[in-house]
Amino acid sequence: MSKSILQADSTRCWLCRWTGEPLDKHHVFSGALRKKSEKYGLTVYLCHSSCHIFGPHSAHQSGKTARYLRQQAQRAAMERYGWTTDNFIREFGKNYL
């Protein structure tokens, strides 16, 4: 398991920066890609209710928020691992930029 390459401070929500709600570890790429998210550190901590699960702009309710997270993760992975867009697509199946 890798430490997040997106977030150094796991005590604040990555989206809203608030510390007042319990945080959940969110795998930016889920489903079949969840293990790769973990392997490459493409995870962030999000407020359980408002930013992760239930809020109208949460990662699991808003396609716009999910896409934003994937774009940020792709940029971080390409920079950290020296990948081209093609390298990223080979690992994650799609270009989000």
PDB file of N, CA and C in Angstrom:
ATOM      1  N   MET A   1       0.840  -1.185   0.000  1.00  0.00           N
ATOM      2  CA  MET A   1       0.000   0.000   0.000  1.00  0.00           C
ATOM      3  C   MET A   1       0.880   1.242   0.000  1.00  0.00           C
ATOM      4  N   SER A   2       0.528   2.154  -0.883  1.00  0.00           N
ATOM      5  CA  SER A   2       1.288   3.387  -1.003  1.00  0.00           C
ATOM      6  C   SER A   2       0.599   4.527  -0.271  1.00  0.00           C
ATOM      7  N   LYS A   3       1.402   5.441   0.182  1.00  0.00           N
ATOM      8  CA  LYS A   3       0.902   6.679   0.763  1.00  0.00           C
ATOM      9  C   LYS A   3       0.383   7.554  -0.377  1.00  0.00           C
ATOM     10  N   SER A   4      -0.612   8.360  -0.102  1.00  0.00           N
ATOM     11  CA  SER A   4      -1.183   9.227  -1.122  1.00  0.00           C
ATOM     12  C   SER A   4      -0.131  10.161  -1.711  1.00  0.00           C
ATOM     13  N   ILE A   5      -0.108  10.243  -3.032  1.00  0.00           N
ATOM     14  CA  ILE A   5       0.765  11.218  -3.697  1.00  0.00           C
ATOM     15  C   ILE A   5       0.007  12.521  -3.941  1.00  0.00           C
ATOM     16  N   LEU A   6      -1.276  12.527  -3.618  1.00  0.00           N
ATOM     17  CA  LEU A   6      -2.110  13.714  -3.803  1.00  0.00           C
ATOM     18  C   LEU A   6      -2.247  14.549  -2.536  1.00  0.00           C
ATOM     19  N   GLN A   7      -2.101  13.904  -1.381  1.00  0.00           N
ATOM     20  CA  GLN A   7      -2.430  14.564  -0.127  1.00  0.00           C
ATOM     21  C   GLN A   7      -1.450  14.182   0.972  1.00  0.00           C
ATOM     22  N   ALA A   8      -0.708  15.154   1.429  1.00  0.00           N
ATOM     23  CA  ALA A   8       0.240  14.910   2.522  1.00  0.00           C
ATOM     24  C   ALA A   8      -0.456  14.951   3.880  1.00  0.00           C
ATOM     25  N   ASP A   9      -1.482  15.796   4.022  1.00  0.00           N
ATOM     26  CA  ASP A   9      -2.180  15.990   5.288  1.00  0.00           C
ATOM     27  C   ASP A   9      -3.474  15.188   5.304  1.00  0.00           C
ATOM     28  N   SER A  10      -3.466  14.061   5.983  1.00  0.00           N
ATOM     29  CA  SER A  10      -4.660  13.217   6.014  1.00  0.00           C
ATOM     30  C   SER A  10      -5.603  13.581   7.163  1.00  0.00           C
ATOM     31  N   THR A  11      -5.412  14.756   7.763  1.00  0.00           N
ATOM     32  CA  THR A  11      -6.299  15.192   8.843  1.00  0.00           C
ATOM     33  C   THR A  11      -7.333  16.203   8.363  1.00  0.00           C
ATOM     34  N   ARG A  12      -7.260  16.593   7.099  1.00  0.00           N
ATOM     35  CA  ARG A  12      -8.205  17.544   6.513  1.00  0.00           C
ATOM     36  C   ARG A  12      -8.800  16.964   5.237  1.00  0.00           C
ATOM     37  N   CYS A  13     -10.034  17.323   4.954  1.00  0.00           N
ATOM     38  CA  CYS A  13     -10.672  16.905   3.714  1.00  0.00           C
ATOM     39  C   CYS A  13      -9.915  17.509   2.530  1.00  0.00           C
ATOM     40  N   TRP A  14      -9.633  16.692   1.537  1.00  0.00           N
ATOM     41  CA  TRP A  14      -8.886  17.148   0.363  1.00  0.00           C
ATOM     42  C   TRP A  14      -9.685  18.173  -0.431  1.00  0.00           C
ATOM     43  N   LEU A  15     -11.006  18.045  -0.442  1.00  0.00           N
ATOM     44  CA  LEU A  15     -11.829  18.975  -1.220  1.00  0.00           C
ATOM     45  C   LEU A  15     -12.127  20.278  -0.479  1.00  0.00           C
ATOM     46  N   CYS A  16     -12.637  20.190   0.736  1.00  0.00           N
ATOM     47  CA  CYS A  16     -13.077  21.404   1.434  1.00  0.00           C
ATOM     48  C   CYS A  16     -12.109  21.878   2.514  1.00  0.00           C
ATOM     49  N   ARG A  17     -11.115  21.039   2.856  1.00  0.00           N
ATOM     50  CA  ARG A  17     -10.083  21.356   3.845  1.00  0.00           C
ATOM     51  C   ARG A  17     -10.610  21.390   5.285  1.00  0.00           C
ATOM     52  N   TRP A  18     -11.863  21.021   5.506  1.00  0.00           N
ATOM     53  CA  TRP A  18     -12.470  21.052   6.827  1.00  0.00           C
ATOM     54  C   TRP A  18     -11.998  19.860   7.651  1.00  0.00           C
ATOM     55  N   THR A  19     -11.945  20.025   8.959  1.00  0.00           N
ATOM     56  CA  THR A  19     -11.520  18.951   9.854  1.00  0.00           C
ATOM     57  C   THR A  19     -12.634  18.512  10.800  1.00  0.00           C
ATOM     58  N   GLY A  20     -13.832  19.047  10.651  1.00  0.00           N
ATOM     59  CA  GLY A  20     -14.889  18.811  11.626  1.00  0.00           C
ATOM     60  C   GLY A  20     -15.729  17.568  11.438  1.00  0.00           C
ATOM     61  N   GLU A  21     -15.485  16.807  10.418  1.00  0.00           N
ATOM     62  CA  GLU A  21     -16.277  15.608  10.142  1.00  0.00           C
ATOM     63  C   GLU A  21     -15.322  14.429   9.984  1.00  0.00           C
ATOM     64  N   PRO A  22     -15.743  13.221  10.353  1.00  0.00           N
ATOM     65  CA  PRO A  22     -14.860  12.067  10.124  1.00  0.00           C
ATOM     66  C   PRO A  22     -14.483  11.957   8.643  1.00  0.00           C
ATOM     67  N   LEU A  23     -13.261  11.517   8.387  1.00  0.00           N
ATOM     68  CA  LEU A  23     -12.768  11.413   7.018  1.00  0.00           C
ATOM     69  C   LEU A  23     -12.749   9.962   6.555  1.00  0.00           C
ATOM     70  N   ASP A  24     -13.002   9.783   5.258  1.00  0.00           N
ATOM     71  CA  ASP A  24     -12.922   8.478   4.615  1.00  0.00           C
ATOM     72  C   ASP A  24     -11.796   8.512   3.595  1.00  0.00           C
ATOM     73  N   LYS A  25     -11.112   7.390   3.445  1.00  0.00           N
ATOM     74  CA  LYS A  25     -10.117   7.263   2.391  1.00  0.00           C
ATOM     75  C   LYS A  25     -10.865   6.940   1.093  1.00  0.00           C
ATOM     76  N   HIS A  26     -10.682   7.789   0.091  1.00  0.00           N
ATOM     77  CA  HIS A  26     -11.357   7.630  -1.196  1.00  0.00           C
ATOM     78  C   HIS A  26     -10.341   7.214  -2.250  1.00  0.00           C
ATOM     79  N   HIS A  27     -10.587   6.118  -2.918  1.00  0.00           N
ATOM     80  CA  HIS A  27      -9.762   5.665  -4.033  1.00  0.00           C
ATOM     81  C   HIS A  27     -10.278   6.369  -5.281  1.00  0.00           C
ATOM     82  N   VAL A  28      -9.450   7.207  -5.870  1.00  0.00           N
ATOM     83  CA  VAL A  28      -9.885   8.033  -6.998  1.00  0.00           C
ATOM     84  C   VAL A  28     -10.390   7.162  -8.145  1.00  0.00           C
ATOM     85  N   PHE A  29      -9.710   6.075  -8.416  1.00  0.00           N
ATOM     86  CA  PHE A  29     -10.149   5.134  -9.440  1.00  0.00           C
ATOM     87  C   PHE A  29     -10.658   3.905  -8.697  1.00  0.00           C
ATOM     88  N   SER A  30     -11.927   3.589  -8.887  1.00  0.00           N
ATOM     89  CA  SER A  30     -12.559   2.537  -8.082  1.00  0.00           C
ATOM     90  C   SER A  30     -12.802   1.283  -8.907  1.00  0.00           C
ATOM     91  N   GLY A  31     -13.575   0.390  -8.340  1.00  0.00           N
ATOM     92  CA  GLY A  31     -13.915  -0.850  -9.025  1.00  0.00           C
ATOM     93  C   GLY A  31     -12.667  -1.672  -9.307  1.00  0.00           C
ATOM     94  N   ALA A  32     -12.517  -2.091 -10.557  1.00  0.00           N
ATOM     95  CA  ALA A  32     -11.373  -2.918 -10.965  1.00  0.00           C
ATOM     96  C   ALA A  32     -10.045  -2.176 -10.825  1.00  0.00           C
ATOM     97  N   LEU A  33     -10.099  -0.847 -10.740  1.00  0.00           N
ATOM     98  CA  LEU A  33      -8.877  -0.034 -10.645  1.00  0.00           C
ATOM     99  C   LEU A  33      -8.539   0.369  -9.210  1.00  0.00           C
ATOM    100  N   ARG A  34      -9.325  -0.098  -8.264  1.00  0.00           N
ATOM    101  CA  ARG A  34      -9.110   0.272  -6.856  1.00  0.00           C
ATOM    102  C   ARG A  34      -7.707  -0.121  -6.371  1.00  0.00           C
ATOM    103  N   LYS A  35      -7.265  -1.319  -6.706  1.00  0.00           N
ATOM    104  CA  LYS A  35      -5.937  -1.774  -6.273  1.00  0.00           C
ATOM    105  C   LYS A  35      -4.835  -0.916  -6.893  1.00  0.00           C
ATOM    106  N   LYS A  36      -5.033  -0.480  -8.131  1.00  0.00           N
ATOM    107  CA  LYS A  36      -4.039   0.401  -8.762  1.00  0.00           C
ATOM    108  C   LYS A  36      -4.049   1.776  -8.100  1.00  0.00           C
ATOM    109  N   SER A  37      -5.218   2.261  -7.717  1.00  0.00           N
ATOM    110  CA  SER A  37      -5.280   3.526  -6.977  1.00  0.00           C
ATOM    111  C   SER A  37      -4.442   3.428  -5.717  1.00  0.00           C
ATOM    112  N   GLU A  38      -4.588   2.317  -5.022  1.00  0.00           N
ATOM    113  CA  GLU A  38      -3.834   2.090  -3.786  1.00  0.00           C
ATOM    114  C   GLU A  38      -2.336   1.963  -4.091  1.00  0.00           C
ATOM    115  N   LYS A  39      -2.000   1.162  -5.072  1.00  0.00           N
ATOM    116  CA  LYS A  39      -0.600   0.911  -5.430  1.00  0.00           C
ATOM    117  C   LYS A  39       0.146   2.199  -5.775  1.00  0.00           C
ATOM    118  N   TYR A  40      -0.490   3.071  -6.531  1.00  0.00           N
ATOM    119  CA  TYR A  40       0.172   4.283  -7.003  1.00  0.00           C
ATOM    120  C   TYR A  40      -0.083   5.506  -6.125  1.00  0.00           C
ATOM    121  N   GLY A  41      -0.810   5.330  -5.020  1.00  0.00           N
ATOM    122  CA  GLY A  41      -1.047   6.439  -4.102  1.00  0.00           C
ATOM    123  C   GLY A  41      -2.088   7.433  -4.587  1.00  0.00           C
ATOM    124  N   LEU A  42      -3.028   6.960  -5.377  1.00  0.00           N
ATOM    125  CA  LEU A  42      -4.053   7.841  -5.926  1.00  0.00           C
ATOM    126  C   LEU A  42      -5.308   7.778  -5.055  1.00  0.00           C
ATOM    127  N   THR A  43      -5.125   8.226  -3.822  1.00  0.00           N
ATOM    128  CA  THR A  43      -6.185   8.254  -2.821  1.00  0.00           C
ATOM    129  C   THR A  43      -6.188   9.628  -2.149  1.00  0.00           C
ATOM    130  N   VAL A  44      -7.352   9.993  -1.638  1.00  0.00           N
ATOM    131  CA  VAL A  44      -7.489  11.236  -0.873  1.00  0.00           C
ATOM    132  C   VAL A  44      -8.429  10.975   0.292  1.00  0.00           C
ATOM    133  N   TYR A  45      -8.342  11.819   1.312  1.00  0.00           N
ATOM    134  CA  TYR A  45      -9.264  11.746   2.435  1.00  0.00           C
ATOM    135  C   TYR A  45     -10.332  12.811   2.256  1.00  0.00           C
ATOM    136  N   LEU A  46     -11.590  12.375   2.382  1.00  0.00           N
ATOM    137  CA  LEU A  46     -12.736  13.260   2.179  1.00  0.00           C
ATOM    138  C   LEU A  46     -13.685  13.183   3.368  1.00  0.00           C
ATOM    139  N   CYS A  47     -14.363  14.291   3.654  1.00  0.00           N
ATOM    140  CA  CYS A  47     -15.413  14.311   4.676  1.00  0.00           C
ATOM    141  C   CYS A  47     -16.426  13.212   4.346  1.00  0.00           C
ATOM    142  N   HIS A  48     -16.744  12.391   5.322  1.00  0.00           N
ATOM    143  CA  HIS A  48     -17.608  11.235   5.079  1.00  0.00           C
ATOM    144  C   HIS A  48     -18.909  11.607   4.367  1.00  0.00           C
ATOM    145  N   SER A  49     -19.666  12.508   4.925  1.00  0.00           N
ATOM    146  CA  SER A  49     -20.993  12.797   4.367  1.00  0.00           C
ATOM    147  C   SER A  49     -20.959  13.797   3.221  1.00  0.00           C
ATOM    148  N   SER A  50     -20.453  14.979   3.492  1.00  0.00           N
ATOM    149  CA  SER A  50     -20.604  16.063   2.523  1.00  0.00           C
ATOM    150  C   SER A  50     -19.727  15.953   1.285  1.00  0.00           C
ATOM    151  N   CYS A  51     -18.501  15.498   1.411  1.00  0.00           N
ATOM    152  CA  CYS A  51     -17.591  15.470   0.257  1.00  0.00           C
ATOM    153  C   CYS A  51     -17.371  14.076  -0.333  1.00  0.00           C
ATOM    154  N   HIS A  52     -17.631  13.033   0.452  1.00  0.00           N
ATOM    155  CA  HIS A  52     -17.375  11.684  -0.055  1.00  0.00           C
ATOM    156  C   HIS A  52     -18.636  10.980  -0.557  1.00  0.00           C
ATOM    157  N   ILE A  53     -19.670  10.883   0.269  1.00  0.00           N
ATOM    158  CA  ILE A  53     -20.796  10.014  -0.050  1.00  0.00           C
ATOM    159  C   ILE A  53     -22.089  10.730  -0.451  1.00  0.00           C
ATOM    160  N   PHE A  54     -22.571  11.647   0.386  1.00  0.00           N
ATOM    161  CA  PHE A  54     -23.947  12.107   0.253  1.00  0.00           C
ATOM    162  C   PHE A  54     -24.154  13.516  -0.300  1.00  0.00           C
ATOM    163  N   GLY A  55     -23.218  14.401  -0.147  1.00  0.00           N
ATOM    164  CA  GLY A  55     -23.422  15.788  -0.580  1.00  0.00           C
ATOM    165  C   GLY A  55     -23.643  15.896  -2.077  1.00  0.00           C
ATOM    166  N   PRO A  56     -24.344  16.931  -2.520  1.00  0.00           N
ATOM    167  CA  PRO A  56     -24.625  17.080  -3.950  1.00  0.00           C
ATOM    168  C   PRO A  56     -23.360  17.221  -4.806  1.00  0.00           C
ATOM    169  N   HIS A  57     -22.280  17.659  -4.198  1.00  0.00           N
ATOM    170  CA  HIS A  57     -21.017  17.815  -4.927  1.00  0.00           C
ATOM    171  C   HIS A  57     -19.981  16.783  -4.482  1.00  0.00           C
ATOM    172  N   SER A  58     -20.446  15.710  -3.829  1.00  0.00           N
ATOM    173  CA  SER A  58     -19.530  14.692  -3.302  1.00  0.00           C
ATOM    174  C   SER A  58     -18.981  13.809  -4.416  1.00  0.00           C
ATOM    175  N   ALA A  59     -17.894  13.136  -4.106  1.00  0.00           N
ATOM    176  CA  ALA A  59     -17.216  12.284  -5.095  1.00  0.00           C
ATOM    177  C   ALA A  59     -18.118  11.176  -5.640  1.00  0.00           C
ATOM    178  N   HIS A  60     -19.065  10.697  -4.818  1.00  0.00           N
ATOM    179  CA  HIS A  60     -19.929   9.610  -5.269  1.00  0.00           C
ATOM    180  C   HIS A  60     -21.272  10.083  -5.826  1.00  0.00           C
ATOM    181  N   GLN A  61     -21.544  11.382  -5.777  1.00  0.00           N
ATOM    182  CA  GLN A  61     -22.807  11.907  -6.296  1.00  0.00           C
ATOM    183  C   GLN A  61     -22.627  12.821  -7.506  1.00  0.00           C
ATOM    184  N   SER A  62     -21.476  13.422  -7.637  1.00  0.00           N
ATOM    185  CA  SER A  62     -21.240  14.411  -8.684  1.00  0.00           C
ATOM    186  C   SER A  62     -20.207  13.918  -9.694  1.00  0.00           C
ATOM    187  N   GLY A  63     -20.635  13.762 -10.915  1.00  0.00           N
ATOM    188  CA  GLY A  63     -19.708  13.389 -11.983  1.00  0.00           C
ATOM    189  C   GLY A  63     -18.622  14.433 -12.171  1.00  0.00           C
ATOM    190  N   LYS A  64     -18.978  15.694 -11.963  1.00  0.00           N
ATOM    191  CA  LYS A  64     -18.009  16.780 -12.107  1.00  0.00           C
ATOM    192  C   LYS A  64     -16.890  16.653 -11.064  1.00  0.00           C
ATOM    193  N   THR A  65     -17.266  16.360  -9.821  1.00  0.00           N
ATOM    194  CA  THR A  65     -16.271  16.188  -8.758  1.00  0.00           C
ATOM    195  C   THR A  65     -15.415  14.954  -9.021  1.00  0.00           C
ATOM    196  N   ALA A  66     -16.040  13.852  -9.421  1.00  0.00           N
ATOM    197  CA  ALA A  66     -15.289  12.627  -9.711  1.00  0.00           C
ATOM    198  C   ALA A  66     -14.289  12.872 -10.836  1.00  0.00           C
ATOM    199  N   ARG A  67     -14.714  13.581 -11.878  1.00  0.00           N
ATOM    200  CA  ARG A  67     -13.814  13.874 -13.005  1.00  0.00           C
ATOM    201  C   ARG A  67     -12.656  14.767 -12.551  1.00  0.00           C
ATOM    202  N   TYR A  68     -12.953  15.773 -11.740  1.00  0.00           N
ATOM    203  CA  TYR A  68     -11.911  16.659 -11.213  1.00  0.00           C
ATOM    204  C   TYR A  68     -10.858  15.857 -10.436  1.00  0.00           C
ATOM    205  N   LEU A  69     -11.320  14.955  -9.578  1.00  0.00           N
ATOM    206  CA  LEU A  69     -10.400  14.118  -8.810  1.00  0.00           C
ATOM    207  C   LEU A  69      -9.545  13.256  -9.738  1.00  0.00           C
ATOM    208  N   ARG A  70     -10.158  12.700 -10.765  1.00  0.00           N
ATOM    209  CA  ARG A  70      -9.399  11.860 -11.713  1.00  0.00           C
ATOM    210  C   ARG A  70      -8.379  12.677 -12.499  1.00  0.00           C
ATOM    211  N   GLN A  71      -8.745  13.889 -12.859  1.00  0.00           N
ATOM    212  CA  GLN A  71      -7.787  14.758 -13.557  1.00  0.00           C
ATOM    213  C   GLN A  71      -6.595  15.085 -12.669  1.00  0.00           C
ATOM    214  N   GLN A  72      -6.874  15.424 -11.424  1.00  0.00           N
ATOM    215  CA  GLN A  72      -5.788  15.739 -10.498  1.00  0.00           C
ATOM    216  C   GLN A  72      -4.905  14.519 -10.249  1.00  0.00           C
ATOM    217  N   ALA A  73      -5.528  13.355 -10.128  1.00  0.00           N
ATOM    218  CA  ALA A  73      -4.771  12.125  -9.912  1.00  0.00           C
ATOM    219  C   ALA A  73      -3.914  11.794 -11.127  1.00  0.00           C
ATOM    220  N   GLN A  74      -4.450  11.969 -12.315  1.00  0.00           N
ATOM    221  CA  GLN A  74      -3.664  11.692 -13.522  1.00  0.00           C
ATOM    222  C   GLN A  74      -2.458  12.614 -13.595  1.00  0.00           C
ATOM    223  N   ARG A  75      -2.668  13.889 -13.350  1.00  0.00           N
ATOM    224  CA  ARG A  75      -1.544  14.845 -13.370  1.00  0.00           C
ATOM    225  C   ARG A  75      -0.468  14.449 -12.358  1.00  0.00           C
ATOM    226  N   ALA A  76      -0.908  14.105 -11.156  1.00  0.00           N
ATOM    227  CA  ALA A  76       0.045  13.735 -10.100  1.00  0.00           C
ATOM    228  C   ALA A  76       0.807  12.463 -10.466  1.00  0.00           C
ATOM    229  N   ALA A  77       0.104  11.473 -10.998  1.00  0.00           N
ATOM    230  CA  ALA A  77       0.751  10.210 -11.364  1.00  0.00           C
ATOM    231  C   ALA A  77       1.748  10.429 -12.498  1.00  0.00           C
ATOM    232  N   MET A  78       1.370  11.203 -13.492  1.00  0.00           N
ATOM    233  CA  MET A  78       2.271  11.449 -14.617  1.00  0.00           C
ATOM    234  C   MET A  78       3.528  12.171 -14.154  1.00  0.00           C
ATOM    235  N   GLU A  79       3.355  13.117 -13.253  1.00  0.00           N
ATOM    236  CA  GLU A  79       4.511  13.853 -12.735  1.00  0.00           C
ATOM    237  C   GLU A  79       5.380  12.957 -11.847  1.00  0.00           C
ATOM    238  N   ARG A  80       4.765  12.253 -10.909  1.00  0.00           N
ATOM    239  CA  ARG A  80       5.501  11.432  -9.943  1.00  0.00           C
ATOM    240  C   ARG A  80       6.252  10.289 -10.621  1.00  0.00           C
ATOM    241  N   TYR A  81       5.586   9.626 -11.567  1.00  0.00           N
ATOM    242  CA  TYR A  81       6.164   8.427 -12.158  1.00  0.00           C
ATOM    243  C   TYR A  81       6.808   8.666 -13.527  1.00  0.00           C
ATOM    244  N   GLY A  82       6.794   9.915 -13.990  1.00  0.00           N
ATOM    245  CA  GLY A  82       7.411  10.238 -15.271  1.00  0.00           C
ATOM    246  C   GLY A  82       6.669   9.645 -16.459  1.00  0.00           C
ATOM    247  N   TRP A  83       5.366   9.471 -16.295  1.00  0.00           N
ATOM    248  CA  TRP A  83       4.557   8.858 -17.342  1.00  0.00           C
ATOM    249  C   TRP A  83       4.141   9.860 -18.402  1.00  0.00           C
ATOM    250  N   THR A  84       3.980   9.359 -19.617  1.00  0.00           N
ATOM    251  CA  THR A  84       3.319  10.104 -20.678  1.00  0.00           C
ATOM    252  C   THR A  84       1.824   9.816 -20.561  1.00  0.00           C
ATOM    253  N   THR A  85       1.030  10.485 -21.367  1.00  0.00           N
ATOM    254  CA  THR A  85      -0.407  10.189 -21.397  1.00  0.00           C
ATOM    255  C   THR A  85      -0.634   8.739 -21.791  1.00  0.00           C
ATOM    256  N   ASP A  86       0.139   8.250 -22.750  1.00  0.00           N
ATOM    257  CA  ASP A  86      -0.009   6.855 -23.177  1.00  0.00           C
ATOM    258  C   ASP A  86       0.310   5.882 -22.038  1.00  0.00           C
ATOM    259  N   ASN A  87       1.335   6.182 -21.239  1.00  0.00           N
ATOM    260  CA  ASN A  87       1.653   5.334 -20.083  1.00  0.00           C
ATOM    261  C   ASN A  87       0.469   5.286 -19.120  1.00  0.00           C
ATOM    262  N   PHE A  88      -0.114   6.462 -18.865  1.00  0.00           N
ATOM    263  CA  PHE A  88      -1.251   6.517 -17.954  1.00  0.00           C
ATOM    264  C   PHE A  88      -2.419   5.695 -18.499  1.00  0.00           C
ATOM    265  N   ILE A  89      -2.703   5.846 -19.780  1.00  0.00           N
ATOM    266  CA  ILE A  89      -3.807   5.101 -20.395  1.00  0.00           C
ATOM    267  C   ILE A  89      -3.558   3.604 -20.299  1.00  0.00           C
ATOM    268  N   ARG A  90      -2.327   3.159 -20.458  1.00  0.00           N
ATOM    269  CA  ARG A  90      -2.013   1.721 -20.332  1.00  0.00           C
ATOM    270  C   ARG A  90      -2.349   1.206 -18.929  1.00  0.00           C
ATOM    271  N   GLU A  91      -2.135   2.039 -17.913  1.00  0.00           N
ATOM    272  CA  GLU A  91      -2.420   1.618 -16.539  1.00  0.00           C
ATOM    273  C   GLU A  91      -3.890   1.751 -16.169  1.00  0.00           C
ATOM    274  N   PHE A  92      -4.523   2.868 -16.596  1.00  0.00           N
ATOM    275  CA  PHE A  92      -5.876   3.176 -16.121  1.00  0.00           C
ATOM    276  C   PHE A  92      -6.942   3.187 -17.209  1.00  0.00           C
ATOM    277  N   GLY A  93      -6.557   2.902 -18.438  1.00  0.00           N
ATOM    278  CA  GLY A  93      -7.537   2.695 -19.498  1.00  0.00           C
ATOM    279  C   GLY A  93      -8.137   3.906 -20.160  1.00  0.00           C
ATOM    280  N   LYS A  94      -7.813   5.103 -19.672  1.00  0.00           N
ATOM    281  CA  LYS A  94      -8.477   6.303 -20.203  1.00  0.00           C
ATOM    282  C   LYS A  94      -7.658   7.530 -19.857  1.00  0.00           C
ATOM    283  N   ASN A  95      -7.745   8.535 -20.708  1.00  0.00           N
ATOM    284  CA  ASN A  95      -7.139   9.841 -20.456  1.00  0.00           C
ATOM    285  C   ASN A  95      -8.215  10.764 -19.871  1.00  0.00           C
ATOM    286  N   TYR A  96      -7.963  11.334 -18.710  1.00  0.00           N
ATOM    287  CA  TYR A  96      -8.935  12.210 -18.059  1.00  0.00           C
ATOM    288  C   TYR A  96      -8.621  13.691 -18.251  1.00  0.00           C
ATOM    289  N   LEU A  97      -7.536  14.000 -18.928  1.00  0.00           N
ATOM    290  CA  LEU A  97      -7.147  15.407 -19.125  1.00  0.00           C
ATOM    291  C   LEU A  97      -7.759  15.998 -20.375  1.00  0.00           C
TER     292      LEU A  97
END
